[in-house]
Amino acid sequence: MFAYHAPPGLLQGRRILVTGASRGIGAAAALAYAAHGAQLVLLGRDRESLAHTAQALAAAGHAPAQLVALDLEHAEAADYTALAAELGGHLDGLLHNASLLGPRAAVEHTPASEFARVMQVNVNATFALTRALLPLLRKAPGDASVVFTSSSVGRKGRAHWGAYAVSKFATEGLMQTLADELAGTPLRANSINPGGTRTAMRAAAYPDEDPQRVPAPAQIMPVYLYLMGPDSAAVNGQALNAQ
Ligand code: NAP
């Protein structure tokens, strides 16, 4: 596991937006950030899907989160502009976590429509959201952080990982390009490969695996905390592993 021990007040006063916050790693990150003092903006497909995470935050005694409903498969340019206006103020952190696995199939057998769908959610929406929220991130009073979520197959291609692998390579490319543009500013961009983690996506990718063999989302949080807090202020353009 990534070795980092976050002090309790690491993210005190920071406003952080997490996409795909309804479940899995996104929900765990939202809880971990709130537990370290952050104010959360939870982005999900619809408000109902976010209710569970919002309730978990409340049950743990954390500040109420702002909920943002945005279906990343169907959102258009105007939706991203409206979102930035609705949020207002500034953001100190943005965790791009939402993703689609898509079909586990050979390139030859991957329907073009499914390829496009995965690229829409995993790449185009990530680009559009980054672009829309950069002005808010630039308004952060201190250092600010954009964290992208990659995968092992976003760093080395693997048979039958179809559009998902390609989308994660593109994610790394977007991260590197943005990081180079941000060099020398208080804003930084990095990526995390969570590694095999006990979620619905993992179960869909490895249906025969005993889920207990891989860590729960809450166990892989050290690197998520590290990249959102001031201890990583000088880290930019890096591809890190949670495990
Ligand atoms: P998950 O359990 O499948 O959760 C995916 C999240 O993305 C959900 O919150 C889901 O929302 C959201 N999402 C999907 N399509 C969306 C859309 N159109 N609009 C808005 N939200 C949408 O996945 P996970 O395992 O936690 O994965 C989190 C991240 O880690 C992903 O980027 C994934 O690629 C990466 N990753 C995971 C593993 C692993 O082993 N778990 C390994 C490597 C990388 P709904 O609840 O509304 O569907």
PDB file of N, CA and C and ligand atoms in Angstrom, residues 20-25 44-45 49 70-73 97-100 121 149-151 164 168 193-197 199-202, ligand 1:
ATOM      1  N   GLY A  20     -18.403  10.343  -9.558  1.00  0.00           N
ATOM      2  CA  GLY A  20     -18.673   8.929  -9.290  1.00  0.00           C
ATOM      3  C   GLY A  20     -18.656   8.669  -7.804  1.00  0.00           C
ATOM      4  N   ALA A  21     -19.281   9.594  -7.060  1.00  0.00           N
ATOM      5  CA  ALA A  21     -19.226   9.531  -5.592  1.00  0.00           C
ATOM      6  C   ALA A  21     -20.331   8.655  -5.007  1.00  0.00           C
ATOM      7  N   SER A  22     -21.115   8.004  -5.862  1.00  0.00           N
ATOM      8  CA  SER A  22     -22.263   7.241  -5.367  1.00  0.00           C
ATOM      9  C   SER A  22     -21.866   5.935  -4.694  1.00  0.00           C
ATOM     10  N   ARG A  23     -20.723   5.382  -5.096  1.00  0.00           N
ATOM     11  CA  ARG A  23     -20.358   4.058  -4.553  1.00  0.00           C
ATOM     12  C   ARG A  23     -18.876   3.793  -4.830  1.00  0.00           C
ATOM     13  N   GLY A  24     -18.435   2.614  -4.404  1.00  0.00           N
ATOM     14  CA  GLY A  24     -17.080   2.182  -4.730  1.00  0.00           C
ATOM     15  C   GLY A  24     -16.005   3.136  -4.216  1.00  0.00           C
ATOM     16  N   ILE A  25     -14.978   3.320  -5.018  1.00  0.00           N
ATOM     17  CA  ILE A  25     -13.821   4.116  -4.607  1.00  0.00           C
ATOM     18  C   ILE A  25     -14.203   5.588  -4.418  1.00  0.00           C
ATOM     19  N   GLY A  44     -22.718  12.857  -9.213  1.00  0.00           N
ATOM     20  CA  GLY A  44     -23.204  11.536  -9.621  1.00  0.00           C
ATOM     21  C   GLY A  44     -24.237  11.657 -10.708  1.00  0.00           C
ATOM     22  N   ARG A  45     -24.598  10.519 -11.240  1.00  0.00           N
ATOM     23  CA  ARG A  45     -25.543  10.442 -12.352  1.00  0.00           C
ATOM     24  C   ARG A  45     -26.864  11.158 -12.032  1.00  0.00           C
ATOM     25  N   SER A  49     -28.786   8.591  -6.616  1.00  0.00           N
ATOM     26  CA  SER A  49     -27.625   7.704  -6.521  1.00  0.00           C
ATOM     27  C   SER A  49     -26.613   8.220  -5.487  1.00  0.00           C
ATOM     28  N   LEU A  70     -25.222  14.942 -12.568  1.00  0.00           N
ATOM     29  CA  LEU A  70     -24.761  15.121 -13.948  1.00  0.00           C
ATOM     30  C   LEU A  70     -24.462  13.739 -14.527  1.00  0.00           C
ATOM     31  N   ASP A  71     -25.194  13.371 -15.569  1.00  0.00           N
ATOM     32  CA  ASP A  71     -24.928  12.108 -16.246  1.00  0.00           C
ATOM     33  C   ASP A  71     -23.802  12.348 -17.242  1.00  0.00           C
ATOM     34  N   LEU A  72     -22.648  11.808 -16.958  1.00  0.00           N
ATOM     35  CA  LEU A  72     -21.454  12.098 -17.761  1.00  0.00           C
ATOM     36  C   LEU A  72     -21.521  11.506 -19.162  1.00  0.00           C
ATOM     37  N   GLU A  73     -22.460  10.598 -19.359  1.00  0.00           N
ATOM     38  CA  GLU A  73     -22.600  10.031 -20.715  1.00  0.00           C
ATOM     39  C   GLU A  73     -23.358  10.993 -21.628  1.00  0.00           C
ATOM     40  N   ASN A  97     -13.083  10.355 -10.805  1.00  0.00           N
ATOM     41  CA  ASN A  97     -13.126   8.946 -10.416  1.00  0.00           C
ATOM     42  C   ASN A  97     -14.135   8.145 -11.234  1.00  0.00           C
ATOM     43  N   ALA A  98     -15.235   8.770 -11.667  1.00  0.00           N
ATOM     44  CA  ALA A  98     -16.293   8.044 -12.387  1.00  0.00           C
ATOM     45  C   ALA A  98     -15.742   7.411 -13.660  1.00  0.00           C
ATOM     46  N   SER A  99     -16.141   6.202 -13.916  1.00  0.00           N
ATOM     47  CA  SER A  99     -15.733   5.518 -15.155  1.00  0.00           C
ATOM     48  C   SER A  99     -16.696   4.396 -15.469  1.00  0.00           C
ATOM     49  N   LEU A 100     -16.688   4.018 -16.742  1.00  0.00           N
ATOM     50  CA  LEU A 100     -17.397   2.839 -17.224  1.00  0.00           C
ATOM     51  C   LEU A 100     -16.367   1.783 -17.576  1.00  0.00           C
ATOM     52  N   VAL A 121     -17.693   8.769 -21.447  1.00  0.00           N
ATOM     53  CA  VAL A 121     -17.707   8.905 -19.980  1.00  0.00           C
ATOM     54  C   VAL A 121     -16.286   9.065 -19.427  1.00  0.00           C
ATOM     55  N   THR A 149      -8.083   9.269 -12.432  1.00  0.00           N
ATOM     56  CA  THR A 149      -8.028   7.853 -12.076  1.00  0.00           C
ATOM     57  C   THR A 149      -7.686   7.015 -13.296  1.00  0.00           C
ATOM     58  N   SER A 150      -6.593   6.305 -13.169  1.00  0.00           N
ATOM     59  CA  SER A 150      -6.117   5.451 -14.250  1.00  0.00           C
ATOM     60  C   SER A 150      -6.332   3.989 -13.888  1.00  0.00           C
ATOM     61  N   SER A 151      -5.505   3.147 -14.416  1.00  0.00           N
ATOM     62  CA  SER A 151      -5.616   1.706 -14.206  1.00  0.00           C
ATOM     63  C   SER A 151      -4.311   1.072 -14.671  1.00  0.00           C
ATOM     64  N   TYR A 164     -11.844   0.381 -22.480  1.00  0.00           N
ATOM     65  CA  TYR A 164     -11.453   0.830 -21.130  1.00  0.00           C
ATOM     66  C   TYR A 164      -9.952   1.137 -21.074  1.00  0.00           C
ATOM     67  N   LYS A 168      -8.101   4.805 -20.501  1.00  0.00           N
ATOM     68  CA  LYS A 168      -7.198   5.101 -19.381  1.00  0.00           C
ATOM     69  C   LYS A 168      -5.847   5.615 -19.890  1.00  0.00           C
ATOM     70  N   ASN A 193      -3.425   4.903 -10.048  1.00  0.00           N
ATOM     71  CA  ASN A 193      -3.921   3.573 -10.415  1.00  0.00           C
ATOM     72  C   ASN A 193      -4.332   2.906  -9.113  1.00  0.00           C
ATOM     73  N   PRO A 194      -5.647   2.713  -8.898  1.00  0.00           N
ATOM     74  CA  PRO A 194      -6.082   2.149  -7.610  1.00  0.00           C
ATOM     75  C   PRO A 194      -5.568   0.725  -7.390  1.00  0.00           C
ATOM     76  N   GLY A 195      -5.346  -0.024  -8.474  1.00  0.00           N
ATOM     77  CA  GLY A 195      -5.059  -1.457  -8.331  1.00  0.00           C
ATOM     78  C   GLY A 195      -6.352  -2.180  -7.997  1.00  0.00           C
ATOM     79  N   GLY A 196      -6.342  -3.493  -8.084  1.00  0.00           N
ATOM     80  CA  GLY A 196      -7.553  -4.284  -7.833  1.00  0.00           C
ATOM     81  C   GLY A 196      -8.187  -3.909  -6.502  1.00  0.00           C
ATOM     82  N   THR A 197      -9.458  -3.501  -6.543  1.00  0.00           N
ATOM     83  CA  THR A 197     -10.148  -3.003  -5.349  1.00  0.00           C
ATOM     84  C   THR A 197     -11.579  -3.542  -5.352  1.00  0.00           C
ATOM     85  N   THR A 199     -14.935  -3.590  -5.570  1.00  0.00           N
ATOM     86  CA  THR A 199     -16.064  -2.756  -6.003  1.00  0.00           C
ATOM     87  C   THR A 199     -16.877  -3.522  -7.048  1.00  0.00           C
ATOM     88  N   ALA A 200     -17.987  -2.903  -7.454  1.00  0.00           N
ATOM     89  CA  ALA A 200     -18.826  -3.514  -8.493  1.00  0.00           C
ATOM     90  C   ALA A 200     -18.061  -3.637  -9.804  1.00  0.00           C
ATOM     91  N   MET A 201     -17.220  -2.637 -10.111  1.00  0.00           N
ATOM     92  CA  MET A 201     -16.465  -2.712 -11.368  1.00  0.00           C
ATOM     93  C   MET A 201     -15.496  -3.889 -11.353  1.00  0.00           C
ATOM     94  N   ARG A 202     -14.822  -4.062 -10.230  1.00  0.00           N
ATOM     95  CA  ARG A 202     -13.874  -5.173 -10.120  1.00  0.00           C
ATOM     96  C   ARG A 202     -14.609  -6.511 -10.267  1.00  0.00           C
TER      97      ARG A 202
HETATM   98  P1  NAP B   1     -17.713   1.455  -9.669  1.00  0.00           P
HETATM   99  O1  NAP B   1     -17.947   0.809  -8.377  1.00  0.00           O
HETATM  100  O2  NAP B   1     -18.236   0.835 -10.915  1.00  0.00           O
HETATM  101  O3  NAP B   1     -18.192   2.976  -9.596  1.00  0.00           O
HETATM  102  C1  NAP B   1     -18.155   3.761 -10.734  1.00  0.00           C
HETATM  103  C2  NAP B   1     -18.684   5.129 -10.411  1.00  0.00           C
HETATM  104  O4  NAP B   1     -18.746   5.883 -11.641  1.00  0.00           O
HETATM  105  C3  NAP B   1     -20.096   5.093  -9.847  1.00  0.00           C
HETATM  106  O5  NAP B   1     -20.220   6.093  -8.860  1.00  0.00           O
HETATM  107  C4  NAP B   1     -20.934   5.417 -11.055  1.00  0.00           C
HETATM  108  O6  NAP B   1     -22.185   6.019 -10.782  1.00  0.00           O
HETATM  109  C5  NAP B   1     -20.038   6.423 -11.760  1.00  0.00           C
HETATM  110  N1  NAP B   1     -20.471   6.601 -13.135  1.00  0.00           N
HETATM  111  C6  NAP B   1     -20.430   5.698 -14.130  1.00  0.00           C
HETATM  112  N2  NAP B   1     -21.021   6.186 -15.230  1.00  0.00           N
HETATM  113  C7  NAP B   1     -21.444   7.444 -14.915  1.00  0.00           C
HETATM  114  C8  NAP B   1     -22.128   8.451 -15.621  1.00  0.00           C
HETATM  115  N3  NAP B   1     -22.538   8.288 -16.886  1.00  0.00           N
HETATM  116  N4  NAP B   1     -22.409   9.628 -14.993  1.00  0.00           N
HETATM  117  C9  NAP B   1     -22.027   9.814 -13.713  1.00  0.00           C
HETATM  118  N5  NAP B   1     -21.384   8.877 -12.984  1.00  0.00           N
HETATM  119  C10 NAP B   1     -21.095   7.703 -13.584  1.00  0.00           C
HETATM  120  O7  NAP B   1     -16.140   1.615  -9.953  1.00  0.00           O
HETATM  121  P2  NAP B   1     -14.875   1.674  -8.965  1.00  0.00           P
HETATM  122  O8  NAP B   1     -14.267   0.351  -8.962  1.00  0.00           O
HETATM  123  O9  NAP B   1     -15.205   2.376  -7.700  1.00  0.00           O
HETATM  124  O10 NAP B   1     -13.913   2.586  -9.860  1.00  0.00           O
HETATM  125  C11 NAP B   1     -13.577   3.925  -9.550  1.00  0.00           C
HETATM  126  C12 NAP B   1     -12.438   4.320 -10.466  1.00  0.00           C
HETATM  127  O11 NAP B   1     -11.307   3.484 -10.237  1.00  0.00           O
HETATM  128  C13 NAP B   1     -12.760   4.187 -11.951  1.00  0.00           C
HETATM  129  O12 NAP B   1     -12.160   5.259 -12.654  1.00  0.00           O
HETATM  130  C14 NAP B   1     -12.109   2.880 -12.338  1.00  0.00           C
HETATM  131  O13 NAP B   1     -11.793   2.836 -13.712  1.00  0.00           O
HETATM  132  C15 NAP B   1     -10.874   2.899 -11.469  1.00  0.00           C
HETATM  133  N6  NAP B   1     -10.270   1.594 -11.198  1.00  0.00           N
HETATM  134  C16 NAP B   1     -10.904   0.694 -10.397  1.00  0.00           C
HETATM  135  C17 NAP B   1     -10.284  -0.527 -10.129  1.00  0.00           C
HETATM  136  C18 NAP B   1     -10.931  -1.559  -9.237  1.00  0.00           C
HETATM  137  O14 NAP B   1     -10.349  -2.661  -9.073  1.00  0.00           O
HETATM  138  N7  NAP B   1     -12.070  -1.307  -8.649  1.00  0.00           N
HETATM  139  C19 NAP B   1      -9.011  -0.816 -10.667  1.00  0.00           C
HETATM  140  C20 NAP B   1      -8.400   0.130 -11.490  1.00  0.00           C
HETATM  141  C21 NAP B   1      -9.031   1.348 -11.735  1.00  0.00           C
HETATM  142  P3  NAP B   1     -23.570   5.148 -10.660  1.00  0.00           P
HETATM  143  O15 NAP B   1     -23.583   4.634  -9.249  1.00  0.00           O
HETATM  144  O16 NAP B   1     -24.630   6.156 -10.936  1.00  0.00           O
HETATM  145  O17 NAP B   1     -23.487   4.076 -11.691  1.00  0.00           O
END
